[in-house]
């Protein structure tokens, strides 16, 4: 077990930050690229996970457990957000029979 | 060393497949795979509690919710209208610009210290619970109210309104 974690000890901090940045930017690109509201929502989840990973890495790097507690809070918040967001998407679909975000570009009715 | 780069490559590959897949159901499945690779990253960092919670909450609950809504609305066909090529191009350029900005602003090309696991028991439930119930007790209790209010809001939103005569 100890040798298993020694294998990770040689990864520089910057490579972890780079990985999280790449995942975050892929999430941003997904939000800009797609028109399906659910896929846009999933891209937001991808961004949240990139930030979670980075918080965990910093927590391990500094030897401080607070970062991992914050990841726990972010997960609780993400669960609440997904419940409300999907309810809103279902309601929008019920009213307009579409979840294309280009149809939802005007806030009337 | 090598395993980290392999898993990181898989994370980025599956994340790219999430935003390029035509069928939304395929997107959900690729996102589950992405979260699984992130869970493996947590295990490599010895953050065992977060690995399990990520596995259960994210991959188990949240993704099943997405899949359920997709199937409920009959959106499991690739009938999504595509954006024009100019908008797609602009989106990809924008994402790459953000990445370049982050890369430059954080000086990611410089060398840095390795991530050392100083305290092997840091990510275990015991140590996290001590921090959570001593230092973060109030936020922990408030987050329960957050979850309750989210549940009430979701139920109220999804309820069919009676027709006003």
PDB file of C-alpha atoms in Angstrom:
ATOM      1  CA  UNK A   1       0.000   0.000   0.000  1.00  0.00           C
ATOM      2  CA  UNK A   2       2.778   2.424   0.922  1.00  0.00           C
ATOM      3  CA  UNK A   3       4.666   1.746  -2.301  1.00  0.00           C
ATOM      4  CA  UNK A   4       1.447   2.392  -4.192  1.00  0.00           C
ATOM      5  CA  UNK A   5       1.286   5.946  -2.831  1.00  0.00           C
ATOM      6  CA  UNK A   6       4.996   6.445  -3.371  1.00  0.00           C
ATOM      7  CA  UNK A   7       4.292   6.061  -7.083  1.00  0.00           C
ATOM      8  CA  UNK A   8       2.171   9.226  -6.964  1.00  0.00           C
ATOM      9  CA  UNK A   9       4.636  11.241  -4.914  1.00  0.00           C
ATOM     10  CA  UNK A  10       6.637  12.282  -7.942  1.00  0.00           C
ATOM     11  CA  UNK A  11       3.800  14.119  -9.698  1.00  0.00           C
ATOM     12  CA  UNK A  12       4.434  17.884  -9.561  1.00  0.00           C
ATOM     13  CA  UNK A  13       1.676  20.181  -8.302  1.00  0.00           C
ATOM     14  CA  UNK A  14       1.555  22.032 -11.617  1.00  0.00           C
ATOM     15  CA  UNK A  15       0.531  18.910 -13.505  1.00  0.00           C
ATOM     16  CA  UNK A  16      -2.482  18.512 -11.237  1.00  0.00           C
ATOM     17  CA  UNK A  17      -3.391  22.185 -11.728  1.00  0.00           C
ATOM     18  CA  UNK A  18      -3.008  21.729 -15.486  1.00  0.00           C
ATOM     19  CA  UNK A  19      -5.313  18.692 -15.466  1.00  0.00           C
ATOM     20  CA  UNK A  20      -7.970  20.575 -13.505  1.00  0.00           C
ATOM     21  CA  UNK A  21      -7.657  23.598 -15.796  1.00  0.00           C
ATOM     22  CA  UNK A  22      -8.085  21.415 -18.870  1.00  0.00           C
ATOM     23  CA  UNK A  23     -11.180  19.736 -17.423  1.00  0.00           C
ATOM     24  CA  UNK A  24     -12.619  23.133 -16.422  1.00  0.00           C
ATOM     25  CA  UNK A  25     -12.037  24.557 -19.900  1.00  0.00           C
ATOM     26  CA  UNK A  26     -13.652  21.496 -21.491  1.00  0.00           C
ATOM     27  CA  UNK A  27     -16.686  22.196 -19.295  1.00  0.00           C
ATOM     28  CA  UNK A  28     -16.769  25.858 -20.376  1.00  0.00           C
ATOM     29  CA  UNK A  29     -16.479  24.806 -24.027  1.00  0.00           C
ATOM     30  CA  UNK A  30     -19.350  22.360 -23.546  1.00  0.00           C
ATOM     31  CA  UNK A  31     -21.578  25.123 -22.177  1.00  0.00           C
ATOM     32  CA  UNK A  32     -20.790  27.294 -25.204  1.00  0.00           C
ATOM     33  CA  UNK A  33     -20.967  24.478 -27.758  1.00  0.00           C
ATOM     34  CA  UNK A  34     -24.206  22.613 -27.081  1.00  0.00           C
ATOM     35  CA  UNK A  35     -27.849  23.575 -27.367  1.00  0.00           C
ATOM     36  CA  UNK A  36     -29.323  20.772 -25.305  1.00  0.00           C
ATOM     37  CA  UNK A  37     -30.050  22.176 -21.823  1.00  0.00           C
ATOM     38  CA  UNK A  38     -29.259  18.869 -20.083  1.00  0.00           C
ATOM     39  CA  UNK A  39     -25.839  18.560 -21.760  1.00  0.00           C
ATOM     40  CA  UNK A  40     -25.085  22.162 -20.753  1.00  0.00           C
ATOM     41  CA  UNK A  41     -26.020  21.236 -17.205  1.00  0.00           C
ATOM     42  CA  UNK A  42     -23.690  18.226 -17.363  1.00  0.00           C
ATOM     43  CA  UNK A  43     -20.855  20.492 -18.489  1.00  0.00           C
ATOM     44  CA  UNK A  44     -21.446  22.582 -15.350  1.00  0.00           C
ATOM     45  CA  UNK A  45     -21.090  19.377 -13.310  1.00  0.00           C
ATOM     46  CA  UNK A  46     -17.805  18.694 -15.107  1.00  0.00           C
ATOM     47  CA  UNK A  47     -16.519  22.140 -14.057  1.00  0.00           C
ATOM     48  CA  UNK A  48     -17.564  21.490 -10.456  1.00  0.00           C
ATOM     49  CA  UNK A  49     -15.655  18.219 -10.479  1.00  0.00           C
ATOM     50  CA  UNK A  50     -12.529  19.861 -11.851  1.00  0.00           C
ATOM     51  CA  UNK A  51     -12.627  22.332  -8.953  1.00  0.00           C
ATOM     52  CA  UNK A  52     -13.255  19.502  -6.479  1.00  0.00           C
ATOM     53  CA  UNK A  53     -10.183  17.654  -7.721  1.00  0.00           C
ATOM     54  CA  UNK A  54      -8.051  20.778  -7.396  1.00  0.00           C
ATOM     55  CA  UNK A  55      -9.291  21.440  -3.837  1.00  0.00           C
ATOM     56  CA  UNK A  56      -8.399  17.876  -2.878  1.00  0.00           C
ATOM     57  CA  UNK A  57      -4.937  18.193  -4.402  1.00  0.00           C
ATOM     58  CA  UNK A  58      -4.270  21.439  -2.516  1.00  0.00           C
ATOM     59  CA  UNK A  59      -5.562  19.840   0.670  1.00  0.00           C
ATOM     60  CA  UNK A  60      -3.099  16.954   0.311  1.00  0.00           C
ATOM     61  CA  UNK A  61      -0.299  19.315  -0.742  1.00  0.00           C
ATOM     62  CA  UNK A  62      -0.721  21.540   2.318  1.00  0.00           C
ATOM     63  CA  UNK A  63      -1.603  18.698   4.682  1.00  0.00           C
ATOM     64  CA  UNK A  64      -4.813  20.485   5.690  1.00  0.00           C
ATOM     65  CA  UNK A  65      -8.105  18.608   5.867  1.00  0.00           C
ATOM     66  CA  UNK A  66     -10.267  21.717   5.390  1.00  0.00           C
ATOM     67  CA  UNK A  67     -10.013  21.475   1.614  1.00  0.00           C
ATOM     68  CA  UNK A  68     -11.575  18.027   1.595  1.00  0.00           C
ATOM     69  CA  UNK A  69     -14.360  19.227   3.903  1.00  0.00           C
ATOM     70  CA  UNK A  70     -15.092  21.968   1.390  1.00  0.00           C
ATOM     71  CA  UNK A  71     -15.271  19.358  -1.375  1.00  0.00           C
ATOM     72  CA  UNK A  72     -17.890  17.588   0.730  1.00  0.00           C
ATOM     73  CA  UNK A  73     -19.899  20.825   0.967  1.00  0.00           C
ATOM     74  CA  UNK A  74     -19.599  21.386  -2.784  1.00  0.00           C
ATOM     75  CA  UNK A  75     -20.948  17.886  -3.396  1.00  0.00           C
ATOM     76  CA  UNK A  76     -23.946  18.584  -1.134  1.00  0.00           C
ATOM     77  CA  UNK A  77     -24.537  21.840  -2.998  1.00  0.00           C
ATOM     78  CA  UNK A  78     -24.230  20.095  -6.367  1.00  0.00           C
ATOM     79  CA  UNK A  79     -26.840  17.543  -5.347  1.00  0.00           C
ATOM     80  CA  UNK A  80     -29.266  20.319  -4.367  1.00  0.00           C
ATOM     81  CA  UNK A  81     -28.500  22.236  -7.555  1.00  0.00           C
ATOM     82  CA  UNK A  82     -29.117  19.200  -9.758  1.00  0.00           C
ATOM     83  CA  UNK A  83     -32.461  18.488  -8.090  1.00  0.00           C
ATOM     84  CA  UNK A  84     -33.722  22.042  -8.589  1.00  0.00           C
ATOM     85  CA  UNK A  85     -32.179  22.458 -12.043  1.00  0.00           C
ATOM     86  CA  UNK A  86     -33.633  19.255 -13.437  1.00  0.00           C
ATOM     87  CA  UNK A  87     -37.041  20.179 -12.007  1.00  0.00           C
ATOM     88  CA  UNK A  88     -36.807  23.523 -13.832  1.00  0.00           C
ATOM     89  CA  UNK A  89     -35.780  21.763 -17.059  1.00  0.00           C
ATOM     90  CA  UNK A  90     -38.721  19.344 -16.780  1.00  0.00           C
ATOM     91  CA  UNK A  91     -41.090  22.278 -16.251  1.00  0.00           C
ATOM     92  CA  UNK A  92     -39.658  24.154 -19.238  1.00  0.00           C
ATOM     93  CA  UNK A  93     -40.082  21.044 -21.354  1.00  0.00           C
ATOM     94  CA  UNK A  94     -43.661  20.748 -20.194  1.00  0.00           C
ATOM     95  CA  UNK A  95     -44.408  24.331 -21.230  1.00  0.00           C
ATOM     96  CA  UNK A  96     -42.485  24.583 -24.505  1.00  0.00           C
ATOM     97  CA  UNK A  97     -41.989  20.902 -25.547  1.00  0.00           C
ATOM     98  CA  UNK A  98     -38.307  21.609 -26.099  1.00  0.00           C
ATOM     99  CA  UNK A  99     -35.118  21.984 -24.128  1.00  0.00           C
ATOM    100  CA  UNK A 100     -33.260  23.772 -26.865  1.00  0.00           C
ATOM    101  CA  UNK A 101     -31.656  26.803 -25.214  1.00  0.00           C
ATOM    102  CA  UNK A 102     -32.084  28.862 -28.364  1.00  0.00           C
ATOM    103  CA  UNK A 103     -35.850  28.603 -27.899  1.00  0.00           C
ATOM    104  CA  UNK A 104     -35.509  29.886 -24.325  1.00  0.00           C
ATOM    105  CA  UNK A 105     -33.762  33.115 -25.258  1.00  0.00           C
ATOM    106  CA  UNK A 106     -36.614  35.397 -24.308  1.00  0.00           C
ATOM    107  CA  UNK A 107     -38.040  35.561 -20.836  1.00  0.00           C
ATOM    108  CA  UNK A 108     -41.700  36.089 -21.538  1.00  0.00           C
ATOM    109  CA  UNK A 109     -44.836  34.048 -20.879  1.00  0.00           C
TER     110      UNK A 109
ATOM    111  CA  UNK B   1       4.027   8.354 -11.781  1.00  0.00           C
ATOM    112  CA  UNK B   2       2.944   6.660 -14.981  1.00  0.00           C
ATOM    113  CA  UNK B   3      -0.484   5.708 -13.654  1.00  0.00           C
ATOM    114  CA  UNK B   4      -1.332   9.350 -12.913  1.00  0.00           C
ATOM    115  CA  UNK B   5      -0.643  10.449 -16.475  1.00  0.00           C
ATOM    116  CA  UNK B   6      -2.590   7.503 -17.882  1.00  0.00           C
ATOM    117  CA  UNK B   7      -5.652   8.280 -15.724  1.00  0.00           C
ATOM    118  CA  UNK B   8      -5.343  12.011 -16.467  1.00  0.00           C
ATOM    119  CA  UNK B   9      -5.303  11.248 -20.196  1.00  0.00           C
ATOM    120  CA  UNK B  10      -8.425   9.108 -19.769  1.00  0.00           C
ATOM    121  CA  UNK B  11     -10.160  11.913 -17.813  1.00  0.00           C
ATOM    122  CA  UNK B  12      -9.512  14.459 -20.548  1.00  0.00           C
ATOM    123  CA  UNK B  13     -10.474  11.989 -23.305  1.00  0.00           C
ATOM    124  CA  UNK B  14     -13.818  11.086 -21.712  1.00  0.00           C
ATOM    125  CA  UNK B  15     -14.537  14.748 -20.908  1.00  0.00           C
ATOM    126  CA  UNK B  16     -13.984  15.620 -24.570  1.00  0.00           C
ATOM    127  CA  UNK B  17     -16.295  12.774 -25.580  1.00  0.00           C
ATOM    128  CA  UNK B  18     -18.970  14.189 -23.220  1.00  0.00           C
ATOM    129  CA  UNK B  19     -19.174  17.482 -25.095  1.00  0.00           C
ATOM    130  CA  UNK B  20     -18.809  15.997 -28.578  1.00  0.00           C
ATOM    131  CA  UNK B  21     -21.218  13.036 -28.374  1.00  0.00           C
ATOM    132  CA  UNK B  22     -24.322  13.590 -30.497  1.00  0.00           C
ATOM    133  CA  UNK B  23     -26.627  11.436 -28.403  1.00  0.00           C
ATOM    134  CA  UNK B  24     -27.288  12.895 -24.904  1.00  0.00           C
ATOM    135  CA  UNK B  25     -27.448   9.400 -23.370  1.00  0.00           C
ATOM    136  CA  UNK B  26     -23.903   8.753 -24.605  1.00  0.00           C
ATOM    137  CA  UNK B  27     -22.932  12.078 -23.019  1.00  0.00           C
ATOM    138  CA  UNK B  28     -24.286  10.912 -19.653  1.00  0.00           C
ATOM    139  CA  UNK B  29     -22.439   7.588 -19.895  1.00  0.00           C
ATOM    140  CA  UNK B  30     -19.153   9.288 -20.820  1.00  0.00           C
ATOM    141  CA  UNK B  31     -19.625  11.695 -17.914  1.00  0.00           C
ATOM    142  CA  UNK B  32     -20.008   8.707 -15.569  1.00  0.00           C
ATOM    143  CA  UNK B  33     -16.697   7.377 -16.921  1.00  0.00           C
ATOM    144  CA  UNK B  34     -15.087  10.795 -16.378  1.00  0.00           C
ATOM    145  CA  UNK B  35     -16.272  10.842 -12.770  1.00  0.00           C
ATOM    146  CA  UNK B  36     -14.904   7.319 -12.342  1.00  0.00           C
ATOM    147  CA  UNK B  37     -11.445   8.477 -13.431  1.00  0.00           C
ATOM    148  CA  UNK B  38     -11.719  11.403 -10.995  1.00  0.00           C
ATOM    149  CA  UNK B  39     -12.583   8.867  -8.279  1.00  0.00           C
ATOM    150  CA  UNK B  40      -9.370   7.015  -9.160  1.00  0.00           C
ATOM    151  CA  UNK B  41      -7.494  10.307  -8.767  1.00  0.00           C
ATOM    152  CA  UNK B  42      -8.960  10.665  -5.263  1.00  0.00           C
ATOM    153  CA  UNK B  43      -7.797   7.143  -4.429  1.00  0.00           C
ATOM    154  CA  UNK B  44      -4.292   7.968  -5.695  1.00  0.00           C
ATOM    155  CA  UNK B  45      -4.296  10.993  -3.358  1.00  0.00           C
ATOM    156  CA  UNK B  46      -5.480   8.700  -0.518  1.00  0.00           C
ATOM    157  CA  UNK B  47      -8.638  10.803  -0.075  1.00  0.00           C
ATOM    158  CA  UNK B  48     -10.681   7.695   0.648  1.00  0.00           C
ATOM    159  CA  UNK B  49     -13.804   9.381   2.016  1.00  0.00           C
ATOM    160  CA  UNK B  50     -14.100  11.664  -1.015  1.00  0.00           C
ATOM    161  CA  UNK B  51     -13.510   8.751  -3.379  1.00  0.00           C
ATOM    162  CA  UNK B  52     -16.406   6.793  -1.897  1.00  0.00           C
ATOM    163  CA  UNK B  53     -18.697   9.836  -1.694  1.00  0.00           C
ATOM    164  CA  UNK B  54     -17.861  10.777  -5.294  1.00  0.00           C
ATOM    165  CA  UNK B  55     -18.590   7.217  -6.359  1.00  0.00           C
ATOM    166  CA  UNK B  56     -21.917   6.974  -4.534  1.00  0.00           C
ATOM    167  CA  UNK B  57     -23.298  10.508  -4.766  1.00  0.00           C
ATOM    168  CA  UNK B  58     -22.043  11.641  -8.157  1.00  0.00           C
ATOM    169  CA  UNK B  59     -21.914   8.455 -10.170  1.00  0.00           C
ATOM    170  CA  UNK B  60     -24.738   6.734  -8.348  1.00  0.00           C
ATOM    171  CA  UNK B  61     -27.304   9.409  -7.633  1.00  0.00           C
ATOM    172  CA  UNK B  62     -26.740  12.497  -9.745  1.00  0.00           C
ATOM    173  CA  UNK B  63     -25.986  10.726 -13.003  1.00  0.00           C
ATOM    174  CA  UNK B  64     -28.945   8.391 -12.571  1.00  0.00           C
ATOM    175  CA  UNK B  65     -31.091  11.511 -12.079  1.00  0.00           C
ATOM    176  CA  UNK B  66     -29.791  12.928 -15.375  1.00  0.00           C
ATOM    177  CA  UNK B  67     -30.443   9.655 -17.158  1.00  0.00           C
ATOM    178  CA  UNK B  68     -33.918   9.449 -15.623  1.00  0.00           C
ATOM    179  CA  UNK B  69     -34.844  12.939 -16.826  1.00  0.00           C
ATOM    180  CA  UNK B  70     -33.496  12.187 -20.304  1.00  0.00           C
ATOM    181  CA  UNK B  71     -35.593   9.051 -20.552  1.00  0.00           C
ATOM    182  CA  UNK B  72     -38.616  10.793 -19.003  1.00  0.00           C
ATOM    183  CA  UNK B  73     -38.608  13.531 -21.638  1.00  0.00           C
ATOM    184  CA  UNK B  74     -37.887  11.058 -24.462  1.00  0.00           C
ATOM    185  CA  UNK B  75     -34.728  12.917 -25.393  1.00  0.00           C
ATOM    186  CA  UNK B  76     -32.683   9.765 -25.944  1.00  0.00           C
ATOM    187  CA  UNK B  77     -32.485  10.422 -29.669  1.00  0.00           C
ATOM    188  CA  UNK B  78     -29.844  12.520 -31.346  1.00  0.00           C
ATOM    189  CA  UNK B  79     -32.331  15.078 -32.594  1.00  0.00           C
ATOM    190  CA  UNK B  80     -30.500  18.032 -31.112  1.00  0.00           C
ATOM    191  CA  UNK B  81     -30.354  20.965 -33.513  1.00  0.00           C
ATOM    192  CA  UNK B  82     -26.726  21.814 -34.147  1.00  0.00           C
ATOM    193  CA  UNK B  83     -25.312  25.261 -33.832  1.00  0.00           C
ATOM    194  CA  UNK B  84     -23.813  26.884 -36.875  1.00  0.00           C
ATOM    195  CA  UNK B  85     -20.188  26.132 -37.599  1.00  0.00           C
ATOM    196  CA  UNK B  86     -19.138  29.705 -36.818  1.00  0.00           C
ATOM    197  CA  UNK B  87     -20.605  29.511 -33.300  1.00  0.00           C
ATOM    198  CA  UNK B  88     -18.958  26.110 -32.745  1.00  0.00           C
ATOM    199  CA  UNK B  89     -15.631  27.468 -33.910  1.00  0.00           C
ATOM    200  CA  UNK B  90     -15.997  30.504 -31.640  1.00  0.00           C
ATOM    201  CA  UNK B  91     -16.853  28.253 -28.673  1.00  0.00           C
ATOM    202  CA  UNK B  92     -13.770  26.077 -29.171  1.00  0.00           C
ATOM    203  CA  UNK B  93     -11.568  29.145 -29.648  1.00  0.00           C
ATOM    204  CA  UNK B  94     -13.018  30.671 -26.479  1.00  0.00           C
ATOM    205  CA  UNK B  95     -12.326  27.530 -24.458  1.00  0.00           C
ATOM    206  CA  UNK B  96      -8.767  27.327 -25.777  1.00  0.00           C
ATOM    207  CA  UNK B  97      -8.226  31.027 -24.976  1.00  0.00           C
ATOM    208  CA  UNK B  98      -9.410  30.442 -21.395  1.00  0.00           C
ATOM    209  CA  UNK B  99      -7.019  27.497 -21.083  1.00  0.00           C
ATOM    210  CA  UNK B 100      -4.142  29.560 -22.472  1.00  0.00           C
ATOM    211  CA  UNK B 101      -4.975  32.377 -20.051  1.00  0.00           C
ATOM    212  CA  UNK B 102      -5.016  30.018 -17.085  1.00  0.00           C
ATOM    213  CA  UNK B 103      -1.797  28.389 -18.293  1.00  0.00           C
ATOM    214  CA  UNK B 104      -0.054  31.749 -18.467  1.00  0.00           C
ATOM    215  CA  UNK B 105      -1.557  33.253 -15.331  1.00  0.00           C
ATOM    216  CA  UNK B 106      -0.726  30.274 -13.120  1.00  0.00           C
ATOM    217  CA  UNK B 107       2.737  29.755 -14.659  1.00  0.00           C
ATOM    218  CA  UNK B 108       1.968  26.112 -15.272  1.00  0.00           C
ATOM    219  CA  UNK B 109       5.044  25.535 -17.400  1.00  0.00           C
ATOM    220  CA  UNK B 110       7.329  26.238 -14.432  1.00  0.00           C
ATOM    221  CA  UNK B 111       8.643  23.427 -12.259  1.00  0.00           C
ATOM    222  CA  UNK B 112       6.977  22.902  -8.901  1.00  0.00           C
ATOM    223  CA  UNK B 113       7.249  20.742  -5.821  1.00  0.00           C
ATOM    224  CA  UNK B 114       5.752  17.242  -6.013  1.00  0.00           C
ATOM    225  CA  UNK B 115       2.500  16.560  -4.180  1.00  0.00           C
ATOM    226  CA  UNK B 116       3.742  14.683  -1.117  1.00  0.00           C
ATOM    227  CA  UNK B 117       1.362  12.713   1.024  1.00  0.00           C
ATOM    228  CA  UNK B 118       2.723  13.959   4.352  1.00  0.00           C
ATOM    229  CA  UNK B 119      -0.045  12.536   6.556  1.00  0.00           C
ATOM    230  CA  UNK B 120      -1.409   9.213   5.232  1.00  0.00           C
ATOM    231  CA  UNK B 121      -4.523   9.508   7.431  1.00  0.00           C
ATOM    232  CA  UNK B 122      -5.542  12.930   6.112  1.00  0.00           C
ATOM    233  CA  UNK B 123      -8.367  11.869   3.825  1.00  0.00           C
ATOM    234  CA  UNK B 124      -9.808   9.184   6.055  1.00  0.00           C
ATOM    235  CA  UNK B 125     -13.281   9.478   7.527  1.00  0.00           C
ATOM    236  CA  UNK B 126     -11.904   9.796  11.070  1.00  0.00           C
ATOM    237  CA  UNK B 127      -9.791  12.909  10.490  1.00  0.00           C
ATOM    238  CA  UNK B 128     -12.346  14.537   8.166  1.00  0.00           C
ATOM    239  CA  UNK B 129     -15.117  13.920  10.695  1.00  0.00           C
ATOM    240  CA  UNK B 130     -13.090  15.587  13.422  1.00  0.00           C
ATOM    241  CA  UNK B 131     -12.620  18.692  11.277  1.00  0.00           C
ATOM    242  CA  UNK B 132     -16.221  18.653  10.073  1.00  0.00           C
ATOM    243  CA  UNK B 133     -17.824  18.439  13.515  1.00  0.00           C
ATOM    244  CA  UNK B 134     -15.461  20.793  15.315  1.00  0.00           C
ATOM    245  CA  UNK B 135     -14.533  23.536  12.892  1.00  0.00           C
ATOM    246  CA  UNK B 136     -17.347  23.312  10.363  1.00  0.00           C
ATOM    247  CA  UNK B 137     -20.317  22.290  12.501  1.00  0.00           C
ATOM    248  CA  UNK B 138     -22.506  25.296  11.631  1.00  0.00           C
ATOM    249  CA  UNK B 139     -21.968  25.050   7.840  1.00  0.00           C
ATOM    250  CA  UNK B 140     -22.648  21.325   8.071  1.00  0.00           C
ATOM    251  CA  UNK B 141     -26.007  21.922   9.750  1.00  0.00           C
ATOM    252  CA  UNK B 142     -26.872  24.736   7.335  1.00  0.00           C
ATOM    253  CA  UNK B 143     -26.133  22.440   4.396  1.00  0.00           C
ATOM    254  CA  UNK B 144     -28.846  20.099   5.685  1.00  0.00           C
ATOM    255  CA  UNK B 145     -31.308  23.017   5.518  1.00  0.00           C
ATOM    256  CA  UNK B 146     -30.037  23.707   1.976  1.00  0.00           C
ATOM    257  CA  UNK B 147     -30.800  20.136   0.938  1.00  0.00           C
ATOM    258  CA  UNK B 148     -34.248  20.295   2.538  1.00  0.00           C
ATOM    259  CA  UNK B 149     -35.104  23.561   0.783  1.00  0.00           C
ATOM    260  CA  UNK B 150     -33.854  22.153  -2.524  1.00  0.00           C
ATOM    261  CA  UNK B 151     -36.071  19.109  -2.093  1.00  0.00           C
ATOM    262  CA  UNK B 152     -39.123  21.249  -1.299  1.00  0.00           C
ATOM    263  CA  UNK B 153     -38.360  23.517  -4.267  1.00  0.00           C
ATOM    264  CA  UNK B 154     -37.984  20.590  -6.663  1.00  0.00           C
ATOM    265  CA  UNK B 155     -41.265  19.057  -5.528  1.00  0.00           C
ATOM    266  CA  UNK B 156     -43.100  22.377  -5.864  1.00  0.00           C
ATOM    267  CA  UNK B 157     -41.617  22.995  -9.321  1.00  0.00           C
ATOM    268  CA  UNK B 158     -42.362  19.577 -10.718  1.00  0.00           C
ATOM    269  CA  UNK B 159     -45.925  19.406  -9.378  1.00  0.00           C
ATOM    270  CA  UNK B 160     -48.614  19.824 -12.011  1.00  0.00           C
ATOM    271  CA  UNK B 161     -50.536  23.020 -11.410  1.00  0.00           C
ATOM    272  CA  UNK B 162     -54.302  22.593 -11.214  1.00  0.00           C
ATOM    273  CA  UNK B 163     -56.033  24.227 -14.136  1.00  0.00           C
ATOM    274  CA  UNK B 164     -57.403  27.596 -13.068  1.00  0.00           C
ATOM    275  CA  UNK B 165     -61.016  27.556 -14.152  1.00  0.00           C
TER     276      UNK B 165
END
